[in-house]
């Protein structure tokens, strides 16, 4: 009642859509075999390069994040070939499951949920597999289910030092919010989807390649059709088009997102997400709520809170019913134990203050000693250093 | 210059988007694991039933038409199994190619492009395969590349009389414009995409099942993950959700489309498309331009014109440059030989008159004897019977 028609979305994807992106998506539909569409696609493929840290065009698939993971698998490893998958949460598990589904010999490097994979752990694991022809090592850049950012550059260095494998990274919940450089990070294939840091609705997946990544998928024997990346590359190279009908309106939205990122400045986008992370963590801790992850592992896009003495799902429900705020709960192993606050994409420091205020108020309704203003104060103390 | 900012899209997909659908898609983003999303998905799955002629929920995939075809293949036939594919144009060819890609033993029933597949031809073909364990027969309902509507009910009757095979229909460019009844038409699986008669942007695929279709996909051994329909069914049944992140905004648009179809009346939607077909064909013929297809085979959603003495691609270009009208050319075998006018989805009789007027004017610029008003007159003579 207090919020008119307003609702506040703080899930780690989907994330809020800027009005100007909605306006771009509502422009008159155009044919996907028209010169207008080719110009649009090329513009997006080119302007996304810095965001993906690649010198090659960024390819667009019409599908969501899981299909981006599946594309990463079926274009690089075939039935019977060996792959290592870092599993540090629900989405690492999904990567491994997809590969297993296609008959890949998967070696899971299991990491405690809530912790990052250290380069030392990966090194030990790969040494233990010495002699096994590893075709690819898969890692989750930002494990959405725990709020952990893995040290991909250090992991990539280990992969390339110890093996001839491809290094393939699921960037779903952080590309668009973190610095990445495929060459320096030793990443051969980086995939993500539209509905996270990129300020778009769900429905697009993006794929970026290193030189070696491009070469590798050409020869892959994995069976695929809609997700055959060679078809996307060929269609782009020959016609600046897509092999199958693309989600035209979402791609028009992506063009507007490119403009927004350029206006803000890509470096500033990255700094903003770091600030949002630090503000959220400082505020949550000011309320005496434990964080799931260590500072060194903390994600710039999603923060997991593990309240010891209060039921996480009830806090999630109260934020929704009392304040029209949607956050996320835990998944699988962490179901019922944590809640997650997304702070990525179209999210400002004021938005973080909003969710912290709501948390302060909610804890009072849960019978806790009032700490009204305490989280906001701590978050503002972080913010003031950047004003 | 004469048209302000207006452009006119007459391709057989994508098709124009109603403003109210754009407005629905621009509503605030919601989380895809929220009760609000479940309510949205169930509403769409239920209200689309009459449009797909099914008693079961209609399932939504986040991907485009080709993935709908791929889903139809990988969920019903596995490597080494036999399938018959009716190939009467570019999209029948794509169905066959997808199945071949997955190692299915494909028997192509080739039909001359521009003609429909008669039940007799299918009967002869199936009799010729007597003894071969055919797992599924695939047919294109409306062959977009030629503008032919295949007699699916008669074909389905043949399939069920002669074989134990599933009958699987690609409804991409006609579902939402033609009557269909899975039981009476003997269709086990009917797939389509959003950007044709359903008045949505590209990015969604829809799948409808018969009882037998539902049973069959459960046991299929084809390898798939993102396109595994069992996952969509289970997720819907247990949580009214999708297994992977759905294109939330497009599904919100689909809900508005359901309202539009109900307001117009489903029977009237079908009648309108028949009228658009008849007006287009009458108008084109009044200009002395030959149609590719016979009246009995004619599609209610797209009309192919095969000008003998004039270059089809030049007519297409002139409509674009002089009148801001986008139509489509021919594909593959028919490239350069035909042009295609789409008249489906958000298309009224006035829109058909618009494209006919532009054709009348264009023929004059091509040095033909002026027939200004002739096509419009003939089209109006068709229309008046329905006023």
XYZ file of C-alpha atoms in Angstrom:
774
model
C 0.000 0.000 0.000
C 2.807 2.354 0.914
C 4.617 1.726 -2.348
C 2.020 2.682 -4.965
C 2.644 0.274 -7.842
C 6.307 -0.129 -7.059
C 8.095 -3.419 -6.544
C 11.816 -3.861 -5.973
C 13.727 -6.702 -7.561
C 16.942 -7.784 -5.825
C 17.293 -11.321 -7.110
C 20.574 -12.367 -8.691
C 18.782 -12.395 -12.045
C 16.435 -11.496 -13.557
C 17.274 -7.903 -12.695
C 15.391 -4.624 -13.288
C 15.183 -3.292 -16.847
C 15.942 0.405 -17.511
C 13.061 2.297 -19.129
C 15.226 3.283 -22.058
C 16.001 -0.373 -22.710
C 12.291 -1.171 -22.671
C 11.762 1.670 -25.130
C 14.453 0.271 -27.421
C 12.846 -3.173 -27.287
C 9.475 -1.640 -28.202
C 10.776 -0.085 -31.418
C 8.980 -1.391 -34.524
C 9.885 -4.999 -35.290
C 12.310 -5.514 -38.154
C 12.964 -8.566 -40.308
C 15.953 -10.588 -39.157
C 17.249 -10.952 -42.714
C 17.256 -7.193 -43.308
C 20.298 -4.879 -43.553
C 18.881 -3.041 -40.525
C 19.156 -6.164 -38.431
C 22.673 -6.925 -39.664
C 23.733 -3.424 -38.670
C 22.162 -3.915 -35.239
C 23.817 -7.276 -34.681
C 27.238 -6.064 -35.777
C 26.944 -3.015 -33.553
C 26.160 -5.149 -30.502
C 28.795 -7.789 -31.338
C 31.418 -5.064 -31.619
C 30.484 -2.815 -28.715
C 30.296 -5.743 -26.280
C 33.967 -6.625 -26.911
C 35.397 -4.637 -23.966
C 32.746 -6.043 -21.634
C 33.806 -9.580 -22.565
C 37.500 -8.712 -22.828
C 37.783 -10.158 -26.319
C 39.121 -8.918 -29.627
C 36.631 -11.102 -31.526
C 32.943 -10.315 -32.045
C 30.643 -11.397 -29.230
C 28.091 -13.902 -30.520
C 24.430 -13.838 -29.551
C 22.207 -16.886 -29.071
C 18.465 -16.752 -28.543
C 18.105 -18.803 -25.378
C 18.898 -18.471 -21.689
C 21.877 -19.125 -19.423
C 21.648 -22.895 -19.234
C 21.820 -23.116 -23.003
C 24.949 -20.953 -22.856
C 26.477 -23.581 -20.551
C 25.256 -26.351 -22.835
C 26.753 -24.547 -25.851
C 30.048 -24.283 -23.966
C 29.976 -28.057 -23.400
C 28.725 -29.450 -26.712
C 31.040 -27.282 -28.798
C 34.212 -28.266 -26.979
C 33.982 -31.812 -25.608
C 32.450 -34.850 -27.250
C 31.168 -38.128 -25.830
C 33.939 -40.084 -24.122
C 36.364 -37.166 -23.875
C 37.645 -35.976 -20.494
C 36.785 -32.711 -18.793
C 37.402 -31.204 -15.383
C 34.593 -29.194 -13.831
C 35.069 -26.996 -10.777
C 31.927 -27.492 -8.694
C 31.626 -24.861 -5.981
C 27.867 -24.496 -6.023
C 24.659 -25.119 -7.879
C 25.816 -23.771 -11.241
C 29.115 -25.631 -11.246
C 27.003 -28.691 -10.574
C 24.803 -27.836 -13.545
C 27.824 -27.531 -15.833
C 29.019 -30.970 -14.717
C 25.536 -32.457 -15.107
C 25.199 -31.145 -18.658
C 28.579 -32.624 -19.623
C 27.706 -35.963 -17.988
C 24.386 -35.951 -19.818
C 26.324 -35.890 -23.106
C 28.568 -38.768 -22.096
C 31.651 -36.667 -21.318
C 34.022 -38.237 -18.753
C 33.641 -35.575 -16.075
C 36.117 -35.131 -13.227
C 34.441 -32.988 -10.581
C 36.649 -30.831 -8.394
C 34.286 -30.336 -5.465
C 34.756 -27.170 -3.410
C 32.893 -26.425 -0.196
C 29.843 -24.298 -1.050
C 30.562 -20.719 0.005
C 34.281 -20.882 -0.725
C 36.201 -20.132 -3.912
C 38.427 -22.599 -5.732
C 42.039 -21.716 -5.046
C 44.698 -22.158 -7.727
C 46.458 -24.599 -5.374
C 43.377 -26.834 -5.182
C 43.075 -26.868 -8.959
C 46.788 -27.564 -9.341
C 46.632 -30.553 -6.975
C 43.559 -31.878 -8.724
C 45.075 -31.610 -12.196
C 48.300 -33.229 -11.004
C 46.212 -36.115 -9.668
C 44.830 -36.541 -13.196
C 48.268 -36.526 -14.765
C 48.231 -38.755 -17.857
C 44.507 -38.261 -18.489
C 43.905 -36.357 -21.739
C 41.860 -33.453 -20.384
C 40.088 -31.686 -23.236
C 38.697 -28.797 -21.218
C 38.531 -27.353 -17.736
C 35.258 -25.667 -16.845
C 34.828 -23.139 -14.056
C 32.092 -20.853 -12.824
C 33.314 -17.269 -12.709
C 30.712 -16.072 -10.212
C 28.853 -18.850 -8.403
C 25.384 -17.310 -8.171
C 24.192 -19.868 -5.640
C 26.771 -18.865 -3.024
C 27.945 -15.376 -3.955
C 31.536 -16.422 -4.578
C 33.775 -14.931 -7.252
C 36.380 -17.456 -8.335
C 39.916 -16.237 -9.140
C 39.666 -17.118 -12.820
C 42.942 -15.564 -13.890
C 44.905 -17.634 -11.379
C 42.894 -20.748 -12.279
C 43.492 -20.146 -15.989
C 47.207 -19.801 -15.358
C 47.228 -23.229 -13.680
C 45.235 -24.819 -16.501
C 47.585 -23.534 -19.169
C 50.734 -24.354 -17.186
C 49.763 -27.959 -16.428
C 47.619 -29.046 -19.363
C 46.774 -28.506 -23.026
C 43.130 -28.153 -22.085
C 40.767 -25.369 -23.029
C 39.743 -23.135 -20.136
C 36.025 -22.461 -20.332
C 34.253 -20.060 -18.035
C 30.588 -19.645 -17.117
C 30.302 -15.893 -16.645
C 26.521 -15.860 -16.310
C 26.078 -13.777 -13.179
C 29.050 -11.447 -13.446
C 29.947 -10.551 -17.031
C 28.990 -6.900 -17.319
C 30.096 -6.201 -13.754
C 33.695 -7.463 -13.513
C 36.874 -6.871 -15.471
C 37.788 -9.710 -17.785
C 40.464 -10.133 -20.434
C 40.347 -13.445 -22.265
C 44.041 -13.349 -23.190
C 45.395 -12.377 -19.784
C 42.872 -14.568 -17.961
C 43.705 -17.567 -20.193
C 39.998 -18.034 -20.994
C 39.130 -19.715 -24.305
C 35.381 -19.459 -24.114
C 33.314 -17.151 -21.919
C 29.540 -17.425 -21.862
C 26.830 -15.448 -20.161
C 23.160 -14.562 -20.397
C 21.256 -11.316 -20.691
C 19.258 -11.075 -17.474
C 21.991 -10.505 -14.927
C 24.531 -7.664 -14.975
C 23.635 -6.762 -18.572
C 20.324 -5.102 -17.621
C 18.218 -7.069 -20.119
C 15.305 -9.481 -19.787
C 16.165 -13.180 -19.972
C 16.241 -14.672 -23.456
C 19.723 -14.046 -24.849
C 22.993 -15.872 -24.302
C 26.365 -14.421 -25.298
C 29.569 -16.235 -26.223
C 33.090 -14.793 -26.500
C 36.177 -16.600 -27.780
C 39.936 -16.523 -27.593
C 41.870 -17.457 -30.732
C 42.368 -20.967 -29.391
C 38.697 -21.235 -28.440
C 37.670 -20.356 -31.993
C 39.989 -23.003 -33.417
C 38.865 -25.657 -30.955
C 35.145 -25.529 -31.629
C 35.688 -25.970 -35.362
C 36.956 -29.498 -34.816
C 34.629 -30.570 -32.022
C 32.644 -33.698 -32.768
C 29.903 -33.059 -30.194
C 26.407 -33.393 -31.678
C 24.428 -30.163 -31.737
C 22.364 -28.052 -34.116
C 20.653 -25.011 -32.573
C 23.629 -24.585 -30.243
C 26.288 -25.252 -32.889
C 28.514 -22.200 -32.444
C 30.219 -22.764 -35.800
C 26.917 -21.912 -37.456
C 26.719 -18.618 -35.541
C 30.279 -17.696 -36.438
C 29.809 -18.523 -40.114
C 26.510 -16.659 -40.342
C 28.080 -13.625 -38.681
C 31.190 -13.688 -40.833
C 29.364 -14.083 -44.124
C 26.177 -12.086 -43.527
C 26.408 -10.320 -40.167
C 23.417 -12.415 -39.287
C 22.350 -15.372 -37.141
C 21.748 -18.892 -38.455
C 18.313 -19.076 -36.807
C 15.704 -16.444 -36.027
C 17.134 -14.231 -33.273
C 15.267 -12.455 -30.479
C 15.288 -9.176 -32.399
C 13.734 -7.009 -29.706
C 16.112 -8.222 -26.999
C 19.072 -7.504 -29.266
C 17.718 -3.982 -29.822
C 17.692 -3.726 -26.025
C 21.287 -4.928 -25.904
C 22.269 -2.077 -28.209
C 20.810 0.428 -25.757
C 22.659 -1.334 -22.922
C 25.916 -0.829 -24.833
C 25.153 2.885 -24.985
C 24.441 2.975 -21.248
C 27.694 1.182 -20.439
C 29.645 3.564 -22.669
C 27.957 6.597 -21.122
C 28.760 5.461 -17.602
C 32.206 4.278 -18.669
C 33.129 0.601 -18.475
C 35.623 1.208 -15.662
C 32.937 3.000 -13.690
C 30.518 0.131 -14.188
C 33.068 -2.185 -12.601
C 33.765 0.256 -9.745
C 30.047 0.685 -9.086
C 29.590 -3.054 -8.636
C 32.529 -3.229 -6.233
C 30.951 -0.399 -4.252
C 27.560 -2.116 -4.211
C 29.232 -5.257 -2.882
C 31.135 -3.426 -0.157
C 28.105 -1.399 0.907
C 25.911 -4.488 1.085
C 28.427 -6.467 3.111
C 29.142 -3.616 5.523
C 25.434 -2.994 6.052
C 24.527 -6.630 6.610
C 27.352 -7.068 9.097
C 26.276 -3.939 10.978
C 23.030 -5.767 11.700
C 24.888 -8.723 13.181
C 23.950 -10.997 10.297
C 26.775 -13.359 9.241
C 27.899 -13.413 5.620
C 28.334 -16.775 3.896
C 31.544 -15.842 2.122
C 34.911 -14.391 3.128
C 35.777 -10.899 1.892
C 38.432 -12.290 -0.425
C 35.874 -14.532 -2.156
C 33.016 -12.053 -2.236
C 31.011 -11.564 -5.401
C 30.422 -8.022 -6.689
C 26.962 -8.994 -7.917
C 25.296 -11.100 -5.221
C 25.711 -11.334 -1.452
C 24.683 -14.391 0.547
C 23.591 -13.919 4.142
C 23.440 -16.847 6.569
C 21.505 -15.751 9.624
C 22.317 -18.237 12.376
C 19.484 -17.498 14.774
C 16.774 -16.417 12.353
C 15.065 -18.404 9.587
C 16.364 -17.124 6.238
C 13.197 -18.043 4.281
C 11.044 -16.040 6.711
C 13.199 -12.959 6.245
C 12.843 -13.376 2.494
C 9.060 -13.637 2.846
C 8.817 -10.610 5.153
C 10.794 -8.426 2.766
C 8.329 -9.373 0.060
C 5.117 -8.957 2.028
C 6.058 -5.847 4.031
C 8.305 -3.989 1.626
C 7.585 -5.319 -1.897
C 11.232 -6.371 -2.071
C 12.117 -9.620 -3.820
C 15.384 -11.291 -2.853
C 16.420 -14.922 -3.417
C 16.710 -17.910 -1.100
C 19.277 -20.686 -1.026
C 19.476 -23.489 -3.576
C 20.008 -27.217 -3.104
C 22.494 -27.726 -0.189
C 21.873 -24.175 0.993
C 18.086 -24.229 0.686
C 16.498 -22.724 3.798
C 19.876 -21.678 5.191
C 20.720 -18.464 3.375
C 19.146 -15.545 1.596
C 20.770 -13.786 -1.325
C 20.684 -10.124 -2.286
C 21.407 -9.385 -5.914
C 23.087 -6.031 -6.616
C 23.959 -6.005 -10.275
C 23.026 -4.378 -13.519
C 20.545 -1.531 -13.144
C 21.354 -1.056 -9.467
C 22.590 2.075 -7.670
C 23.938 2.709 -4.159
C 20.500 4.089 -3.251
C 19.014 0.710 -4.147
C 21.378 -0.969 -1.699
C 20.338 1.501 0.997
C 16.726 0.605 0.258
C 17.213 -3.105 0.847
C 19.317 -2.419 3.967
C 16.603 -0.160 5.413
C 14.059 -2.873 4.793
C 16.330 -5.394 6.532
C 16.688 -3.081 9.550
C 12.927 -2.759 9.813
C 12.318 -6.463 9.258
C 14.668 -7.509 12.054
C 12.573 -5.413 14.458
C 9.447 -7.263 13.374
C 11.353 -10.481 14.122
C 11.806 -9.313 17.717
C 15.430 -8.313 17.420
C 16.822 -5.339 19.290
C 16.222 -2.353 16.983
C 19.219 -1.235 14.969
C 17.368 1.222 12.773
C 19.739 3.175 10.594
C 22.777 1.100 11.575
C 23.195 -0.731 8.272
C 22.551 2.377 6.232
C 25.149 4.276 8.291
C 27.829 1.649 7.661
C 26.978 1.458 3.984
C 27.137 5.228 3.657
C 30.544 5.161 5.347
C 31.697 2.914 2.524
C 30.002 5.050 -0.078
C 31.413 8.391 1.111
C 34.904 7.308 0.143
C 33.793 7.142 -3.474
C 31.711 10.345 -3.649
C 9.843 10.862 -46.570
C 6.130 10.430 -47.201
C 5.764 7.965 -44.365
C 7.038 9.929 -41.334
C 8.711 7.319 -39.138
C 6.510 4.499 -40.358
C 7.739 1.215 -41.768
C 5.558 -1.719 -42.767
C 6.577 -5.271 -42.049
C 5.076 -7.970 -44.286
C 7.624 -10.753 -43.850
C 6.386 -14.201 -42.868
C 7.942 -13.612 -39.448
C 8.985 -11.629 -37.553
C 5.657 -9.805 -37.667
C 4.540 -6.476 -36.190
C 4.047 -6.261 -32.404
C 0.861 -4.638 -31.030
C 1.518 -1.662 -28.752
C -0.362 -3.298 -25.903
C 1.918 -6.324 -26.167
C 4.970 -4.052 -26.008
C 3.456 -2.411 -22.939
C 2.946 -5.794 -21.288
C 6.557 -6.746 -22.019
C 7.738 -3.475 -20.463
C 6.047 -4.176 -17.128
C 8.514 -4.370 -14.217
C 10.692 -7.468 -14.370
C 9.751 -10.250 -11.942
C 11.810 -13.125 -10.602
C 11.232 -16.367 -12.467
C 11.009 -18.351 -9.221
C 8.261 -16.111 -7.821
C 4.572 -16.961 -7.377
C 3.827 -14.089 -9.749
C 5.768 -15.803 -12.508
C 4.136 -19.161 -11.827
C 0.720 -17.518 -12.129
C 1.787 -15.908 -15.402
C 3.140 -19.138 -16.860
C 0.085 -21.159 -15.880
C -2.211 -18.533 -17.326
C -0.416 -18.617 -20.674
C -0.108 -22.429 -20.704
C -3.833 -22.723 -20.089
C -5.190 -19.970 -22.314
C -3.137 -21.133 -25.306
C -4.838 -24.553 -25.247
C -7.570 -23.712 -27.799
C -5.004 -22.110 -30.127
C -2.977 -25.352 -30.111
C -6.039 -27.606 -30.024
C -4.799 -29.493 -26.989
C -6.250 -30.439 -23.631
C -2.803 -30.373 -22.031
C -0.886 -27.252 -20.993
C 1.142 -25.599 -23.745
C 4.826 -25.569 -22.793
C 7.099 -22.590 -23.359
C 10.787 -22.749 -24.266
C 13.098 -19.765 -24.375
C 14.540 -20.080 -27.862
C 13.401 -19.659 -31.431
C 11.690 -21.785 -34.080
C 14.633 -23.957 -35.073
C 15.067 -25.041 -31.483
C 11.391 -25.981 -31.450
C 12.090 -28.261 -34.429
C 15.187 -29.611 -32.708
C 13.174 -30.248 -29.539
C 10.610 -32.123 -31.627
C 13.406 -34.319 -32.998
C 15.611 -34.991 -29.978
C 12.681 -35.812 -27.700
C 11.136 -38.386 -30.000
C 13.786 -40.140 -32.093
C 17.234 -41.285 -31.031
C 20.370 -42.076 -33.003
C 19.825 -45.007 -35.368
C 16.026 -44.911 -35.200
C 13.951 -44.366 -38.343
C 11.914 -41.298 -39.173
C 10.034 -40.055 -42.212
C 10.222 -36.354 -42.994
C 7.959 -34.661 -45.518
C 10.181 -32.178 -47.340
C 8.140 -29.696 -49.355
C 10.353 -26.682 -48.860
C 13.121 -25.089 -46.882
C 11.699 -25.837 -43.445
C 10.913 -29.469 -44.158
C 14.524 -29.685 -45.296
C 15.654 -28.146 -42.006
C 13.661 -30.721 -40.013
C 15.309 -33.519 -41.968
C 18.754 -31.949 -41.593
C 18.377 -31.671 -37.821
C 17.345 -35.319 -37.541
C 20.234 -36.408 -39.782
C 22.613 -34.334 -37.663
C 21.627 -36.461 -34.667
C 22.166 -39.726 -36.521
C 18.502 -40.513 -37.111
C 17.841 -42.705 -40.174
C 15.835 -40.165 -42.144
C 13.576 -41.094 -45.051
C 12.811 -37.937 -46.985
C 9.520 -37.727 -48.839
C 10.410 -35.001 -51.337
C 7.545 -32.923 -52.674
C 7.870 -30.352 -55.443
C 8.386 -26.940 -53.832
C 5.151 -24.979 -54.141
C 2.898 -28.018 -53.837
C 1.387 -29.677 -50.778
C 1.959 -33.277 -49.760
C -1.161 -35.263 -50.592
C -2.310 -38.116 -48.345
C -1.895 -40.434 -51.334
C 1.781 -39.520 -51.727
C 2.392 -40.141 -48.048
C 0.492 -43.424 -48.190
C 2.569 -44.674 -51.126
C 5.781 -43.592 -49.414
C 4.933 -45.314 -46.150
C 3.894 -48.485 -47.988
C 7.288 -48.434 -49.691
C 8.875 -48.475 -46.245
C 6.761 -51.370 -45.056
C 8.756 -53.407 -42.558
C 10.919 -50.466 -41.462
C 10.232 -49.539 -37.827
C 9.280 -45.888 -38.297
C 9.422 -44.086 -34.975
C 7.988 -40.798 -36.149
C 6.654 -39.004 -39.192
C 7.475 -35.286 -39.359
C 5.584 -32.782 -41.458
C 5.550 -29.025 -41.877
C 2.057 -27.644 -41.327
C 2.636 -24.413 -43.220
C 5.737 -24.384 -45.388
C 6.865 -20.770 -44.929
C 9.275 -20.939 -47.834
C 6.566 -21.665 -50.404
C 3.301 -20.539 -48.834
C 1.779 -24.004 -48.830
C -0.539 -25.322 -46.140
C -0.261 -29.092 -45.898
C -3.427 -31.140 -45.192
C -2.219 -32.314 -41.787
C -5.432 -34.012 -40.734
C -5.430 -36.212 -43.836
C -1.707 -36.876 -43.444
C -2.163 -37.755 -39.772
C -4.932 -40.169 -40.665
C -2.581 -41.977 -43.065
C 0.225 -42.121 -40.483
C -2.024 -43.647 -37.845
C -3.692 -46.075 -40.243
C -0.455 -47.460 -41.678
C 2.087 -47.179 -38.864
C 2.619 -47.021 -35.113
C 4.672 -43.874 -35.589
C 4.252 -40.579 -33.840
C 2.968 -37.765 -36.038
C 4.937 -34.616 -35.340
C 4.079 -31.280 -36.864
C 6.087 -28.085 -37.298
C 3.436 -25.419 -36.894
C 5.861 -22.505 -36.844
C 4.281 -20.174 -39.361
C 0.618 -20.982 -38.899
C -0.258 -21.863 -35.300
C -2.326 -18.920 -34.112
C -3.932 -18.523 -37.527
C -5.397 -21.918 -38.398
C -7.751 -24.356 -36.693
C -6.001 -27.340 -35.163
C -7.178 -30.178 -32.950
C -4.438 -32.580 -31.905
C -6.849 -35.468 -31.346
C -8.818 -35.108 -34.559
C -5.720 -34.226 -36.568
C -3.800 -37.223 -35.126
C -0.912 -34.926 -34.107
C 1.240 -36.087 -31.187
C 3.511 -33.081 -30.940
C 2.919 -29.619 -32.361
C 5.615 -26.955 -32.100
C 5.745 -23.304 -33.051
C 7.540 -20.081 -32.257
C 6.413 -16.682 -31.065
C 7.227 -14.327 -33.930
C 4.722 -15.447 -36.541
C 0.946 -15.560 -36.125
C 1.224 -15.120 -32.351
C 2.085 -11.393 -32.569
C 5.197 -11.618 -30.374
C 8.883 -10.885 -30.942
C 11.089 -13.889 -31.667
C 12.507 -15.667 -28.621
C 9.882 -18.173 -27.487
C 9.027 -21.644 -28.741
C 5.823 -23.453 -27.796
C 5.152 -27.197 -27.618
C 1.784 -28.966 -27.376
C 1.232 -32.687 -26.835
C -1.323 -35.398 -27.386
C -1.605 -38.122 -24.715
C 0.564 -40.397 -26.848
C 3.087 -37.629 -27.454
C 3.463 -37.090 -23.716
C 4.052 -40.795 -23.151
C 6.519 -41.098 -26.022
C 8.950 -38.394 -24.964
C 9.299 -39.901 -21.505
C 11.024 -42.938 -22.923
C 13.080 -41.273 -25.664
C 16.798 -41.946 -25.438
C 17.884 -38.940 -27.513
C 20.568 -36.872 -25.792
C 19.498 -33.358 -24.830
C 19.506 -31.016 -21.841
C 18.215 -27.483 -22.509
C 15.701 -28.920 -24.971
C 14.717 -31.907 -22.817
C 10.925 -31.544 -22.793
C 10.561 -33.896 -19.839
C 12.262 -31.275 -17.699
C 9.750 -28.630 -18.821
C 6.806 -30.899 -18.099
C 8.101 -31.879 -14.654
C 8.923 -28.306 -13.710
C 5.455 -27.203 -14.793
C 3.660 -30.021 -13.039
C 5.494 -29.638 -9.747
C 6.048 -25.883 -9.572
C 4.258 -24.200 -12.472
C 7.693 -23.099 -13.495
C 10.379 -23.682 -16.113
C 13.526 -25.752 -15.560
C 15.763 -22.948 -16.846
C 15.440 -19.168 -16.765
C 12.569 -18.235 -19.082
C 12.216 -15.115 -21.220
C 9.937 -13.487 -18.641
C 9.086 -10.360 -20.626
C 8.141 -12.299 -23.751
C 5.877 -14.547 -21.681
C 4.209 -11.446 -20.230
C 3.656 -10.427 -23.851
C 2.152 -13.846 -24.594
C -0.386 -13.277 -21.828
C -1.523 -10.073 -23.517
C -1.723 -11.930 -26.830
C -4.060 -14.458 -25.181
C -6.303 -11.575 -24.143
C -6.269 -10.181 -27.673
C -7.179 -13.549 -29.173
C -10.002 -13.985 -26.679
C -11.325 -10.480 -27.335
C -11.346 -11.016 -31.089
C -12.630 -14.554 -30.661
C -10.534 -17.523 -31.744
C -12.920 -18.378 -34.596
C -12.686 -14.812 -35.847
C -8.888 -14.933 -35.753
C -9.023 -17.940 -38.056
C -11.588 -16.299 -40.348
C -9.517 -13.118 -40.532
C -6.487 -15.033 -41.747
C -8.552 -16.792 -44.404
C -9.821 -13.423 -45.541
C -6.294 -11.958 -45.633
C -5.202 -14.893 -47.780
C -8.113 -14.571 -50.195
C -7.739 -10.790 -50.501
C -4.008 -11.066 -51.142
C -4.395 -13.750 -53.777
C -7.255 -11.955 -55.553
C -5.320 -8.684 -55.572
C -2.081 -10.177 -56.835
C -3.879 -12.013 -59.620
C -5.695 -8.841 -60.643
C -2.270 -7.411 -61.440
C -1.447 -10.319 -63.706
C 1.182 -11.681 -61.336
C 1.175 -15.502 -61.080
C 0.849 -17.177 -57.704
C 3.245 -19.994 -56.821
C 0.611 -22.190 -55.212
C -2.786 -23.551 -56.189
C -5.832 -22.265 -54.296
C -6.304 -25.640 -52.616
C -2.770 -25.536 -51.176
C -2.724 -21.848 -50.276
C -1.427 -20.737 -46.899
C -3.537 -18.356 -44.815
C -0.403 -16.653 -43.502
C 1.978 -16.156 -46.429
C 1.481 -15.780 -50.184
C 4.241 -16.497 -52.694
C 4.224 -14.603 -55.966
C 6.244 -15.812 -58.959
C 6.412 -12.996 -61.502
C 7.421 -14.578 -64.785
C 8.494 -11.488 -66.659
C 9.722 -9.294 -63.823
C 12.613 -9.905 -61.417
C 11.162 -10.793 -57.998
C 14.126 -9.420 -56.010
C 13.785 -6.029 -57.712
C 10.125 -5.807 -56.796
C 11.068 -6.616 -53.214
C 13.727 -3.875 -53.245
C 11.389 -1.299 -54.793
C 8.703 -1.911 -52.179
C 11.319 -1.269 -49.524
C 12.914 1.832 -51.032
C 9.789 3.520 -52.366
C 7.157 2.481 -49.816
C 8.995 1.416 -46.647
C 7.392 -2.005 -47.058
C 9.431 -5.091 -46.176
C 8.423 -8.365 -47.800
C 10.489 -11.553 -48.167
C 12.285 -13.147 -51.096
C 12.645 -16.791 -52.029
C 14.862 -19.262 -50.188
C 17.239 -21.902 -51.541
C 15.681 -23.439 -54.708
C 13.317 -20.483 -55.013
C 15.876 -17.756 -54.372
C 15.490 -14.945 -56.886
C 12.346 -16.511 -58.339
C 9.578 -15.489 -55.960
C 8.633 -12.858 -53.432
C 6.569 -13.630 -50.369
C 4.002 -11.454 -48.607
C 3.346 -12.332 -44.993
C -0.188 -11.632 -43.728
C -0.412 -13.074 -40.259
C -0.664 -12.045 -36.661
C -1.194 -8.320 -36.155
C -2.462 -7.824 -39.690
C -5.787 -6.379 -40.869
C -7.528 -6.209 -44.250
C -6.377 -2.584 -44.485
C -2.788 -3.807 -44.243
C -3.353 -6.091 -47.212
C -4.794 -3.167 -49.190
C -1.656 -1.198 -48.320
C 0.706 -3.778 -49.758
C -1.524 -4.225 -52.818
C -1.548 -0.472 -53.471
C 2.215 -0.414 -53.223
C 2.418 -3.318 -55.698
C 0.120 -1.474 -58.142
C 2.344 1.603 -57.969
C 5.556 -0.407 -58.199
C 4.486 -2.207 -61.367
C 4.048 1.194 -63.032
C 7.618 2.137 -62.085
C 8.673 -1.155 -63.714
C 7.125 0.040 -66.992
C 4.018 -2.118 -66.830
C 0.698 -0.851 -68.128
C -0.881 0.965 -65.159
C -3.483 -1.012 -63.238
C -3.868 1.453 -60.385
C -6.650 0.433 -58.065
C -7.210 -2.924 -59.778
C -5.783 -5.113 -57.013
C -7.469 -3.115 -54.285
C -10.791 -3.407 -56.098
C -10.540 -7.204 -56.349
C -9.449 -7.480 -52.723
C -12.341 -5.304 -51.595
C -14.723 -7.518 -53.568
C -13.501 -10.406 -51.449
C -13.694 -8.369 -48.269
C -17.255 -7.047 -48.831
C -18.631 -10.563 -48.467
C -17.391 -10.612 -44.873
C -18.399 -7.090 -43.799
